[in-house]
Tab-separated table of C-alpha atoms and ligand atoms in Angstrom:
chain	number	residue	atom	x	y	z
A	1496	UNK	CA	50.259	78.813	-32.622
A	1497	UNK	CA	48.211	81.793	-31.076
A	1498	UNK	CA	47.094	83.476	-34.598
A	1499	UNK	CA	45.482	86.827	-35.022
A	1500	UNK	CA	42.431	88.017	-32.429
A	1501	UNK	CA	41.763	91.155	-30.619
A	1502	UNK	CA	41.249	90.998	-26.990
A	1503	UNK	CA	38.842	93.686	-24.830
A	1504	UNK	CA	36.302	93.798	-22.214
A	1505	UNK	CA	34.326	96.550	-21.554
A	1506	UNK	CA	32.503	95.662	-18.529
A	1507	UNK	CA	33.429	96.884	-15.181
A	1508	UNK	CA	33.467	95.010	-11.805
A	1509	UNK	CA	33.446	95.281	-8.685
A	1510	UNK	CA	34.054	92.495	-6.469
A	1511	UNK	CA	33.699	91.672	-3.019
A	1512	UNK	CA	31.364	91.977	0.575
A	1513	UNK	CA	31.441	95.870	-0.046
A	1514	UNK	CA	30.523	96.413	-4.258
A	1515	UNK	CA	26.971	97.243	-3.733
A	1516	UNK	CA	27.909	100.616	-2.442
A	1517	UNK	CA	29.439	101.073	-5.833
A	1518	UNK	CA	25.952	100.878	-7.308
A	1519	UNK	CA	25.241	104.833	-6.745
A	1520	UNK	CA	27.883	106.001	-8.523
A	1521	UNK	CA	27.369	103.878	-11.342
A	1522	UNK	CA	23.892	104.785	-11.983
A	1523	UNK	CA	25.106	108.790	-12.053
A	1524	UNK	CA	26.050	107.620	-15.439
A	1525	UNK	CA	22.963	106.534	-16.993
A	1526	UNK	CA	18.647	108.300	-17.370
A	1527	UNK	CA	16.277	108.372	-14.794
A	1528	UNK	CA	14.107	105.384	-15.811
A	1529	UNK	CA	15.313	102.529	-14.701
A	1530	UNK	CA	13.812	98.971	-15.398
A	1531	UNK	CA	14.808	96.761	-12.385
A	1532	UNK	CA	14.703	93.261	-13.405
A	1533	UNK	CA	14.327	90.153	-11.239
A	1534	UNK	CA	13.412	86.302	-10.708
A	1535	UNK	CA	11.259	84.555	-8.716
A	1536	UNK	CA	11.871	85.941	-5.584
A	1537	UNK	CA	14.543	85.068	-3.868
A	1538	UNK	CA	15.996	88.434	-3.540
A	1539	UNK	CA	12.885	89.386	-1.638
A	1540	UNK	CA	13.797	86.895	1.009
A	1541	UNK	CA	17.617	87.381	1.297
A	1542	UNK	CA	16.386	91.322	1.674
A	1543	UNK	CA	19.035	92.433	-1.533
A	1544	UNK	CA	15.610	93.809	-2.985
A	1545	UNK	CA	14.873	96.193	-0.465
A	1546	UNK	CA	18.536	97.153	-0.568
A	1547	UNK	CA	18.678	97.523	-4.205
A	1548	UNK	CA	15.032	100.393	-3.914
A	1549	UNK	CA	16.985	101.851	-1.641
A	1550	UNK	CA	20.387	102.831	-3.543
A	1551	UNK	CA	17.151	103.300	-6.274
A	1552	UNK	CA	15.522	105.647	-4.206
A	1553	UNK	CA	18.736	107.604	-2.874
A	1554	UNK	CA	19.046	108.184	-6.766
A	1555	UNK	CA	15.875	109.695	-7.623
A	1556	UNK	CA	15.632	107.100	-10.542
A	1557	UNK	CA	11.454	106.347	-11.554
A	1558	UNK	CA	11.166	102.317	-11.704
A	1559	UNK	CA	9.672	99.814	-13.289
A	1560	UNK	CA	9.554	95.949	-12.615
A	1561	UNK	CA	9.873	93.016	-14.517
A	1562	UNK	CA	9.839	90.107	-11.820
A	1563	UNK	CA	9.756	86.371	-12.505
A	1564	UNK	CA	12.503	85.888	-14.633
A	1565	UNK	CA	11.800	82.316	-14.943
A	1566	UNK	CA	15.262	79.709	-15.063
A	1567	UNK	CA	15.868	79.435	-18.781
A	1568	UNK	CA	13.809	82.469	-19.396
A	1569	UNK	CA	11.439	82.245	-22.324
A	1570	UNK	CA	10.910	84.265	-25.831
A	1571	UNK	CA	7.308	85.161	-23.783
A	1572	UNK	CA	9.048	86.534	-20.975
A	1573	UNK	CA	11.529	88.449	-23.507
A	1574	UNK	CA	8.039	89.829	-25.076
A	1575	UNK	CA	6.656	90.812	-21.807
A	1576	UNK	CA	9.849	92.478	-20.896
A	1577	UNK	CA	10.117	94.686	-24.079
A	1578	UNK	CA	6.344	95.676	-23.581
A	1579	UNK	CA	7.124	97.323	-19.945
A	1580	UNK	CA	10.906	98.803	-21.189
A	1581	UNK	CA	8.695	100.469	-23.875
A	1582	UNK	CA	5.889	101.850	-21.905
A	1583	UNK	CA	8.468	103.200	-19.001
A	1584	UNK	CA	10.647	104.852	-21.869
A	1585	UNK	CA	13.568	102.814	-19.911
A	1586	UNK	CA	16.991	104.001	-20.371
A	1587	UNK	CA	18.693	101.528	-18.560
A	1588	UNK	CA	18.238	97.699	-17.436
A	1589	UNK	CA	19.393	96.968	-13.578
A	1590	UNK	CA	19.459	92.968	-13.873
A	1591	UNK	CA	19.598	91.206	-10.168
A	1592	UNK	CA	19.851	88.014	-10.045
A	1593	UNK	CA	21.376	84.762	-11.780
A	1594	UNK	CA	22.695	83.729	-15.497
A	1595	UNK	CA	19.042	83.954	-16.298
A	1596	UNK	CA	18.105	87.698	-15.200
A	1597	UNK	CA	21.505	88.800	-16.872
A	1598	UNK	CA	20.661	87.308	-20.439
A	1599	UNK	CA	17.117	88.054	-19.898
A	1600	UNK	CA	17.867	91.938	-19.772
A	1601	UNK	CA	20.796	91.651	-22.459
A	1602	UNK	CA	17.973	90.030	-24.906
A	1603	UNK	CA	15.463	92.868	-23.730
A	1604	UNK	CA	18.263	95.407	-24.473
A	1605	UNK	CA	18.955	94.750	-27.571
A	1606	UNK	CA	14.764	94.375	-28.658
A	1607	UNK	CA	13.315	97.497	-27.123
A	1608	UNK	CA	14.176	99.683	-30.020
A	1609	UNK	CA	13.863	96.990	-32.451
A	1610	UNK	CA	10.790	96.446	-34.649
A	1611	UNK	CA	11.246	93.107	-35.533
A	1612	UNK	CA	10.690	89.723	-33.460
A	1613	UNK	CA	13.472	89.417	-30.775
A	1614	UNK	CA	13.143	85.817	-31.626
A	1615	UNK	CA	12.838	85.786	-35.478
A	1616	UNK	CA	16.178	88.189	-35.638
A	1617	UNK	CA	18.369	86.942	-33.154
A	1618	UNK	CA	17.651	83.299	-31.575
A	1619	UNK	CA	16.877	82.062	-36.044
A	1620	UNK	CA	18.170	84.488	-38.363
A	1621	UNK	CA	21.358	85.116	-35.843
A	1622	UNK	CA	21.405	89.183	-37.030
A	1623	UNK	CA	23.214	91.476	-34.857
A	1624	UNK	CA	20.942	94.226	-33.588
A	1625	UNK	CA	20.833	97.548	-35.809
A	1626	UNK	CA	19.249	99.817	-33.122
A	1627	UNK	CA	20.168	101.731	-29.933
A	1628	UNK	CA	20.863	99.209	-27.124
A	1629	UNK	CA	19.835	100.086	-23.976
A	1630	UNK	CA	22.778	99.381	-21.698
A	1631	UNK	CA	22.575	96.934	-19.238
A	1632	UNK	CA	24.406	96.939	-15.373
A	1633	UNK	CA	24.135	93.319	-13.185
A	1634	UNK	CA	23.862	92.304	-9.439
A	1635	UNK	CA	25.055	89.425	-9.758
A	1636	UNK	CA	23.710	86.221	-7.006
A	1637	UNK	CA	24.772	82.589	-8.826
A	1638	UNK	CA	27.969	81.791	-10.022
A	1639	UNK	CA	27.996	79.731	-13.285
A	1640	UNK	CA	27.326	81.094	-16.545
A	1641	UNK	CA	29.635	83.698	-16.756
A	1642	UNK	CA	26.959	86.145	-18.174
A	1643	UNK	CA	28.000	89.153	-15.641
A	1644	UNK	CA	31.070	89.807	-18.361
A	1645	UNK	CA	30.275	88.618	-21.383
A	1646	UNK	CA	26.960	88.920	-24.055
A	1647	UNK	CA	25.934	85.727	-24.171
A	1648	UNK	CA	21.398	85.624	-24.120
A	1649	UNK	CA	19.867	82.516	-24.285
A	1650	UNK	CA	16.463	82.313	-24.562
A	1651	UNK	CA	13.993	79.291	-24.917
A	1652	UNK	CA	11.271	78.729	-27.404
A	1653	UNK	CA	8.851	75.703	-25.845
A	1654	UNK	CA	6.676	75.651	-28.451
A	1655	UNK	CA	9.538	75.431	-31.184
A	1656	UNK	CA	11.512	72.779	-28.204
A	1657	UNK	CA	14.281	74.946	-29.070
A	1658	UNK	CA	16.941	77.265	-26.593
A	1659	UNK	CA	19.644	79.318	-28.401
A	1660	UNK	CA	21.919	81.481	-27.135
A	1661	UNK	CA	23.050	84.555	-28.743
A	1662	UNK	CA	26.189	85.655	-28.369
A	1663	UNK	CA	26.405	89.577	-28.796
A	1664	UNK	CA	29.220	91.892	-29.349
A	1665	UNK	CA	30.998	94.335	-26.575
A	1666	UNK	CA	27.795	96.723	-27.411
A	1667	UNK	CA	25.644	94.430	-25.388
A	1668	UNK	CA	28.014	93.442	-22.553
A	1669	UNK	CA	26.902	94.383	-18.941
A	1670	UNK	CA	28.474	98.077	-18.780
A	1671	UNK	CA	29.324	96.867	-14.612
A	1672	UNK	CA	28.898	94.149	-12.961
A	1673	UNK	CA	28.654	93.979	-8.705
A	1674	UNK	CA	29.830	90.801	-7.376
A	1675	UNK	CA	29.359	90.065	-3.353
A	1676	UNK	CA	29.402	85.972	-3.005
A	1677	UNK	CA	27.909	86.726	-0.047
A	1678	UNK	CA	24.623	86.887	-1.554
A	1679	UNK	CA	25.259	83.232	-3.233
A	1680	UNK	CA	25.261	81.710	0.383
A	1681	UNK	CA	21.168	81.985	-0.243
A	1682	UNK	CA	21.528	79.168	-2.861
A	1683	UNK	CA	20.121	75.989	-2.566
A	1684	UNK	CA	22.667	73.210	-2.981
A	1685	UNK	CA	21.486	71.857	-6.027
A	1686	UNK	CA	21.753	75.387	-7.749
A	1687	UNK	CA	25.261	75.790	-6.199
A	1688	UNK	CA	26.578	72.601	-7.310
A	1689	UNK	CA	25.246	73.045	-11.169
A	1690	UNK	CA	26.435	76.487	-11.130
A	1691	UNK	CA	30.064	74.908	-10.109
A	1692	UNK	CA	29.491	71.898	-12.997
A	1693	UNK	CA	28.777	74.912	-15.505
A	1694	UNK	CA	31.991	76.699	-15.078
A	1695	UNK	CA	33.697	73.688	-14.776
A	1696	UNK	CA	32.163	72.393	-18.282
A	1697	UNK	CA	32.461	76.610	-19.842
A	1698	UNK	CA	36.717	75.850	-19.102
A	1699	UNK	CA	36.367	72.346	-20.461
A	1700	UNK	CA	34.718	73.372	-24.028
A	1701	UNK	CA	37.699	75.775	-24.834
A	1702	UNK	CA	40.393	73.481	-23.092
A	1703	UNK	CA	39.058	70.669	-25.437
A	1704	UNK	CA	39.917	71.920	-28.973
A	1705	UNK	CA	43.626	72.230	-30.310
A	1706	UNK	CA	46.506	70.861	-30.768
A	1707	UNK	CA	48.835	73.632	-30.153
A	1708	UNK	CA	51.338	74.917	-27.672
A	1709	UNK	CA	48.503	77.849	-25.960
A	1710	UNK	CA	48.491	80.286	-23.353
A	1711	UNK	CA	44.850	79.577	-22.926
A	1712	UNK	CA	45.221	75.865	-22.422
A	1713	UNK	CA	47.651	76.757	-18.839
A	1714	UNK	CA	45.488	79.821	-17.700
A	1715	UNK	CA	42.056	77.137	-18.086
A	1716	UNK	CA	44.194	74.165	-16.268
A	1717	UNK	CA	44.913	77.020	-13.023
A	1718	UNK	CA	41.198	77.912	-13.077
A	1719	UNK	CA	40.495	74.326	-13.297
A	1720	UNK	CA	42.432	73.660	-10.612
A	1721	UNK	CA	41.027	76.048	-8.110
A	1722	UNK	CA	37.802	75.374	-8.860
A	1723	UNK	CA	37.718	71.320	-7.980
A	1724	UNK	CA	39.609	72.732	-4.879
A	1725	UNK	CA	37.255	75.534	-3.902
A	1726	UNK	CA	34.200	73.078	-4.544
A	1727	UNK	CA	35.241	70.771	-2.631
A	1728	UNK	CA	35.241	73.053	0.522
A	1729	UNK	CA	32.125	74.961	-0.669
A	1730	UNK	CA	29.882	71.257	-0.214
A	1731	UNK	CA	31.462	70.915	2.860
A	1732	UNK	CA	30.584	73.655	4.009
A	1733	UNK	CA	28.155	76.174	1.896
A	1734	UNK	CA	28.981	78.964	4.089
A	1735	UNK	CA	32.812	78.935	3.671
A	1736	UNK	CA	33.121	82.791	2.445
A	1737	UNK	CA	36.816	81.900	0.382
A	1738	UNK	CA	35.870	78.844	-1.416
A	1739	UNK	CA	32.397	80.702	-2.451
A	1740	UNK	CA	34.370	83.952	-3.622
A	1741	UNK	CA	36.885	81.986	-5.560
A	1742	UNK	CA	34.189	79.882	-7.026
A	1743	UNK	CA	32.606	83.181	-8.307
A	1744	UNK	CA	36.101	84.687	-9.438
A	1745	UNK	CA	36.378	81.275	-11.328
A	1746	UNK	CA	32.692	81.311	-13.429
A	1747	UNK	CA	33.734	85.398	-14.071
A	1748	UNK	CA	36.968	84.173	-15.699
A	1749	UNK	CA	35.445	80.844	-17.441
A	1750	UNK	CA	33.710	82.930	-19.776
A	1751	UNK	CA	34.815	86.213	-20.271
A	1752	UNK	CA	36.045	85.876	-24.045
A	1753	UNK	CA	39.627	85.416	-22.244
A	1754	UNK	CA	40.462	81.691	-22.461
A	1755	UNK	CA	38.757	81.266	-25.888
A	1756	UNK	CA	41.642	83.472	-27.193
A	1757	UNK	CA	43.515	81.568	-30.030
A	1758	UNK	CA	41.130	78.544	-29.791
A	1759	UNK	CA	38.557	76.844	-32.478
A	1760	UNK	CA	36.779	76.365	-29.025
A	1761	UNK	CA	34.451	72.870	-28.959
A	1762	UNK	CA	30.781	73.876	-27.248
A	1763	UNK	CA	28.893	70.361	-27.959
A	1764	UNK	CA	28.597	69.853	-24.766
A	1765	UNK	CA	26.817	73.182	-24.591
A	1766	UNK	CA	24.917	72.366	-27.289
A	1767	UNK	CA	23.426	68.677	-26.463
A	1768	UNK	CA	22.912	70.053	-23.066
A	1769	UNK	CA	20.637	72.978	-24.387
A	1770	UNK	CA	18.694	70.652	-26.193
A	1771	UNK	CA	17.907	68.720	-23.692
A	1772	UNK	CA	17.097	72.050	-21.396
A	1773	UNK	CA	14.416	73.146	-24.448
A	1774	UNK	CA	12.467	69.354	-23.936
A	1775	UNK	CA	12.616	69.378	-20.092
A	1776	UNK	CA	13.547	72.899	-18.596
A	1777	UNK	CA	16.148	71.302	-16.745
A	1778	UNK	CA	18.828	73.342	-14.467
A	1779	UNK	CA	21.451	74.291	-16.893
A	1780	UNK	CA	24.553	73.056	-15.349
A	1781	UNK	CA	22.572	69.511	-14.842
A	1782	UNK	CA	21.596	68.791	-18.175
A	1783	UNK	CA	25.736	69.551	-18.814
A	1784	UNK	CA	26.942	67.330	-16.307
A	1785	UNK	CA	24.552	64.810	-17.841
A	1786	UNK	CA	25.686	64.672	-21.764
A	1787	UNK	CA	29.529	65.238	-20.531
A	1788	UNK	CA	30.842	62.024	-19.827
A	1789	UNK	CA	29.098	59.789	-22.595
A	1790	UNK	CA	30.548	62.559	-25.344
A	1791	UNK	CA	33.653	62.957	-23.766
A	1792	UNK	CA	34.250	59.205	-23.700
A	1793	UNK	CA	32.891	58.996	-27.145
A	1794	UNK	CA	35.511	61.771	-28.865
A	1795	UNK	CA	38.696	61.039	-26.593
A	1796	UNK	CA	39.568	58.910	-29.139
A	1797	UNK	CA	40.069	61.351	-31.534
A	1798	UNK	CA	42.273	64.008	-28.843
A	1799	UNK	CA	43.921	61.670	-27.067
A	1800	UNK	CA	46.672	63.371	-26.105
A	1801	UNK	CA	44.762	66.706	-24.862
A	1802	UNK	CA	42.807	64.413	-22.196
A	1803	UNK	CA	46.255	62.592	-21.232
A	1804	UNK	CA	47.146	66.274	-20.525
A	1805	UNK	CA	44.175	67.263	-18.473
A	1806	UNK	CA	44.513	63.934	-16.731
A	1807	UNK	CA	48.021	65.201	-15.489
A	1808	UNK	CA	47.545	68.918	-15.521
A	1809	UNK	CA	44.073	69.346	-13.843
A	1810	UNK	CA	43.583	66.125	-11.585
A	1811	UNK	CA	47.459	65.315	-10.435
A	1812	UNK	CA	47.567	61.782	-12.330
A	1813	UNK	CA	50.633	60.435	-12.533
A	1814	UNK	CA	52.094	59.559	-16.187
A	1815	UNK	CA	54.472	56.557	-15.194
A	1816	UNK	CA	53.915	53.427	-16.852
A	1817	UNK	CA	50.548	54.755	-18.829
A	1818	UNK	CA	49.621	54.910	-22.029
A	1819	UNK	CA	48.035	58.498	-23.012
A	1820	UNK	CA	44.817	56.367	-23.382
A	1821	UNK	CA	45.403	55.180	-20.147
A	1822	UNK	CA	45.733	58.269	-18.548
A	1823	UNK	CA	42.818	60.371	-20.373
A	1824	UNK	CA	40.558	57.257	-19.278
A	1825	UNK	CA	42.164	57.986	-15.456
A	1826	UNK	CA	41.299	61.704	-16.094
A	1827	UNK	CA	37.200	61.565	-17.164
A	1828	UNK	CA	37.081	58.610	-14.277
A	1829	UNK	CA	38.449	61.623	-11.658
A	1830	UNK	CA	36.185	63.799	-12.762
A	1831	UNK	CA	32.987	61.147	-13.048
A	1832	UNK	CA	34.040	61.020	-9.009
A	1833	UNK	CA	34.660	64.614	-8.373
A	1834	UNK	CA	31.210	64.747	-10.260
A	1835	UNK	CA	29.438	61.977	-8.100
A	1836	UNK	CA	31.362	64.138	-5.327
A	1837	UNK	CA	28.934	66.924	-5.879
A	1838	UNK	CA	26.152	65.290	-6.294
A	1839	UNK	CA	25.477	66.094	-10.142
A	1840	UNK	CA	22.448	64.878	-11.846
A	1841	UNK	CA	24.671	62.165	-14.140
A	1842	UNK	CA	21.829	60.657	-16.481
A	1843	UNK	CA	18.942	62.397	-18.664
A	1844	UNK	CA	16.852	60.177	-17.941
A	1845	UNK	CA	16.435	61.650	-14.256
A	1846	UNK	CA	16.339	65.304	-16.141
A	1847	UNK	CA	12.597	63.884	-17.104
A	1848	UNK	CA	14.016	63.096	-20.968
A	1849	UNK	CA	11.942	59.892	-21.911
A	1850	UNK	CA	12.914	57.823	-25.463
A	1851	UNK	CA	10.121	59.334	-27.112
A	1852	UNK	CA	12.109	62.599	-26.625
A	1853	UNK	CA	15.443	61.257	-28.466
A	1854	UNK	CA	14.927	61.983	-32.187
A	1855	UNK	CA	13.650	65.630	-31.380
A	1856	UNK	CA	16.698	66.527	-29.018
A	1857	UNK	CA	18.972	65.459	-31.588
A	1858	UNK	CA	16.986	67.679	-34.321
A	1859	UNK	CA	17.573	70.470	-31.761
A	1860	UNK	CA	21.544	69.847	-31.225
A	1861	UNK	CA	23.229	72.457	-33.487
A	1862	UNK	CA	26.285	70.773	-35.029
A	1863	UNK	CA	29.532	72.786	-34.418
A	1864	UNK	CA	32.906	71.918	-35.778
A	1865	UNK	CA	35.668	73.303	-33.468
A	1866	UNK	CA	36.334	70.147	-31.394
A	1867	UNK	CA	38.225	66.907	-31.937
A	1868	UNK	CA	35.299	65.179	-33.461
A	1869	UNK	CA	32.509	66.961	-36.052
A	1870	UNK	CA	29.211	64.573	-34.625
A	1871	UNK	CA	26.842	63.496	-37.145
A	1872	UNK	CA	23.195	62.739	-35.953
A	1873	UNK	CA	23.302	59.337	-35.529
A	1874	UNK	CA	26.661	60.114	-33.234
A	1875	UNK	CA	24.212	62.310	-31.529
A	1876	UNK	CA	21.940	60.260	-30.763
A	1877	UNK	CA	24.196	57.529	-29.067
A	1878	UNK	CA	25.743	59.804	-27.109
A	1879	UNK	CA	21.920	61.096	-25.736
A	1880	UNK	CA	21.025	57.247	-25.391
A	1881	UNK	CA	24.511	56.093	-23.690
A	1882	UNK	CA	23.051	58.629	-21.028
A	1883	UNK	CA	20.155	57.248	-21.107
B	2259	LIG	O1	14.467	83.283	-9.664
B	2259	LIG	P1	15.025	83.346	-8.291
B	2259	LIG	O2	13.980	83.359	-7.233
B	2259	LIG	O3	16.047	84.428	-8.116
B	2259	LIG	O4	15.763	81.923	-8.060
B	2259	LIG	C1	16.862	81.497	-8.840
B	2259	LIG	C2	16.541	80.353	-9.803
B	2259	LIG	O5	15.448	79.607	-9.326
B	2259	LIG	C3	17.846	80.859	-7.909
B	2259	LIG	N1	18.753	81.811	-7.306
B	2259	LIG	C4	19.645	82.618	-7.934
B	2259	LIG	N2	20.358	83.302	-7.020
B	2259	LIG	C5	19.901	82.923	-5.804
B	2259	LIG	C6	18.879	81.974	-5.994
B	2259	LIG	N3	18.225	81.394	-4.947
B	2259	LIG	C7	18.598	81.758	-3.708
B	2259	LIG	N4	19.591	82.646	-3.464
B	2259	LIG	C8	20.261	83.236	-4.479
B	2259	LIG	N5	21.280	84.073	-4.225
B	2259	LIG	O6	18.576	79.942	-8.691
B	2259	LIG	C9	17.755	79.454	-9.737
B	2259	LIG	C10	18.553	79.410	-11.007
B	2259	LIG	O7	18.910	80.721	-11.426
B	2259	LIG	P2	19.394	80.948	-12.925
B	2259	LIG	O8	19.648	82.395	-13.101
B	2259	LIG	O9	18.445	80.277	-13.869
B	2259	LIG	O10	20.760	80.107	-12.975
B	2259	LIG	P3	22.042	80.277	-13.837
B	2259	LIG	O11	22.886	81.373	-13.304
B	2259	LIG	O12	22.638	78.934	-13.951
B	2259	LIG	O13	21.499	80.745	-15.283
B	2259	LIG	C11	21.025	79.797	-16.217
B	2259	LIG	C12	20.722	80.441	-17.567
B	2259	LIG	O14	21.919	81.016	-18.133
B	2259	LIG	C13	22.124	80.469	-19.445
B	2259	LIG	C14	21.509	79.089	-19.322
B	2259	LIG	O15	21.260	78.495	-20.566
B	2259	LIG	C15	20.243	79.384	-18.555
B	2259	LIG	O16	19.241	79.881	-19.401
B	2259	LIG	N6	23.556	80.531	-19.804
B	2259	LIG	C16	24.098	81.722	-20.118
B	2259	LIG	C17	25.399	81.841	-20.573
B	2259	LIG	C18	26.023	83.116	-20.953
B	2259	LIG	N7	25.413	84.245	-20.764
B	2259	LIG	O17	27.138	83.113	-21.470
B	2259	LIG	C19	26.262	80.667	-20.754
B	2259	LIG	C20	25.763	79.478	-20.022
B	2259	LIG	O18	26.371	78.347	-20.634
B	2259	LIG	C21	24.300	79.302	-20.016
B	2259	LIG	O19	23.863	78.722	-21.237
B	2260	LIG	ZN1	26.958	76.942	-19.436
């Protein structure tokens, strides 16, 4: 049964080979001092950088920089970031770039006006903020996390081997979002294919919880769907401008508060995977694709019948003559190929996680309880080791 939750999105997209010329208008809305915020570069080479000063320029906006976003961005960064937001007054934060630039400027957003430690408040005492939040608009150039429409932050602490996401309120969402897949046809493979294995495993961790007859469950099975389709063509062929927009489409609607709706929702996956991201600063989507099969093998046990389902539903297995073991066993073994398919990092071990490393990643695996099986520690650390 569906229950009781509310339901809205505030942020706005635009979609498609032509957004960026929506990028004017939107700014119209918003002060003059703008922080533009970026990674490491690669929007200087594609040439969306020069674009962006352009529409900048045309605007009559003053602008500061924070470049080098780094992958997994770090509380540092976040400091640095809040420094140069204060000093240019910024009124609002023009994120370009992947998952990473987008929760980067969220997290900045919600600290410039803040006197206490980003950190402390948010990533350990989990507050909500209590000052003005500078809003927040995205270019976005990597599909995975989902982060253009929702306000999810997650920041990493190396000296505490800790990363934590945040997940903040409508307040902090991206107020637009501009999405041309063209600019994902820069991507290097590896970054595509983790990007695909994220939204894949965002669909997965709400699919996975539940017993109930939900609206959610059919909605994440048609995403699912498209997605194994759409990747398929988009390793083929990088360049292939359908699969890449629907792939997009797919990581917008993975994790956009809409398919959590009426679910306890699972997220271990999310969680072991982070911990192994704050020991090695591993590529998000490949430290997922690396914990995924050893835990999902370890709690199909205990939802049996939802994996039968997925089995059917999402990979086309037939049901004649098997046992819903059986068949949920047939389901993780089409995804461990559809997995090998794309070429997924499958083992932590090759994500630079030695045994020395175990004990600690466990101690950094925050234990939720919304899937079919509430891990202890030691359950945590045999899933780590089976992926040893
Ligand atoms: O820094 P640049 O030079 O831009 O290079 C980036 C980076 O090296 C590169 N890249 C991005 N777009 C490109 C490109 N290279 C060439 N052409 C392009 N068009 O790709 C690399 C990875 O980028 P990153 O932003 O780190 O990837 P992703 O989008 O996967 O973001 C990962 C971060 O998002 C968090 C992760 O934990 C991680 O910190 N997540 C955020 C979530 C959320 N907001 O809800 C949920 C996710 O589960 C995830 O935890
Ligand atoms: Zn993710």
């Amino acid at each position: 049964m569906l229950g009781n939750f509310s339901y809205h999105n505030p942020t706005k997209l635009y979609f498609g080979e032509d957004s960026l010329r929506f990028l004017k208008d939107e700014l119209q809305h918003y002060g003059q001092n703008i922080l533009l915020v970026y990674g490491g570069g690669s929007i200087k080479k594609n040439g969306l950088y020069d674009e962006i000063i352009a529409v900048l320029n045309d605007c009559g906006k003053h602008v500061a920089e924070v470049a080098g976003v780094m992958p997994n961005p770090t509380v540092e960064k976040l400091r640095e970031g809040v420094r140069i937001a204060r000093e240019h007054h910024a009124d609002f934060i023009l994120a370009v770039g992947g998952g990473s630039v987008c929760d980067y400027s969220k997290a900045v957003s919600v600290s410039i006006h803040c006197d206490d430690d980003p950190w402390e408040k948010y990533y350990i005492r989990f507050e909500e903020p209590s000052c003005e939040i500078v809003p927040v608009g995205c270019i976005l150039t990597m599909a995975g996390t989902g982060s253009e429409m929702n306000g999810g932050a997650v920041i990493t602490n190396h000296e505490q081997h800790l990363k934590i996401g945040h997940v903040f309120g409508d307040d902090v969402m991206p107020k637009f979002s501009i999405l041309n897949p063209r600019y994902t046809m820069t991507l290097p493979k590896y970054q595509m294919v983790a990007g695909i294995y994220d939204i894949m495993n965002h669909i997965c961790e709400q699919y996975f919880s539940g017993e109930d007859d939900n609206t959610s469950d059919y909605i994440s099975e048609g995403l699912m769907r498209g997605l194994i389709h759409a990747s398929r063509i988009a390793v083929k062929d990088p360049q292939d401008y359908e699969a890449r927009s629907n792939i997009m489409w797919t990581a917008t609607w993975a994790l956009n508060t809409l398919v959590s709706r009426g679910k306890s929702t699972d997220w271990m996956v999310h969680m072991l995977g982070q911990s192994v991201g704050a020991y090695t600063d591993a590529t998000h989507g490949m430290t997922l694709a690396a914990v995924s099969l050893p835990y999902y093998r370890y709690i199909m046990p205990y939802g049996v019948k939802k994996f039968a389902r997925f089995a059917t539903e999402v990979w086309g297995i037939c049901a004649e003559g098997k046992t819903d073991a059986q068949l949920a066993e047939a389901g993780l073994a089409a995804m461990e190929s559809w997995m090998q398919e794309l070429g997924l990092v499958m083992k932590i071990s090759e994500l630079g996680v030695t045994e020395d490393m175990i004990e600690g990643i466990a101690d950094g695996t925050i234990i939720l309880d919304g899937g079919y099986k509430v891990l202890d520690r030691s359950e945590v650390i045999s899933v780590l080791k089976a992926s040893m």
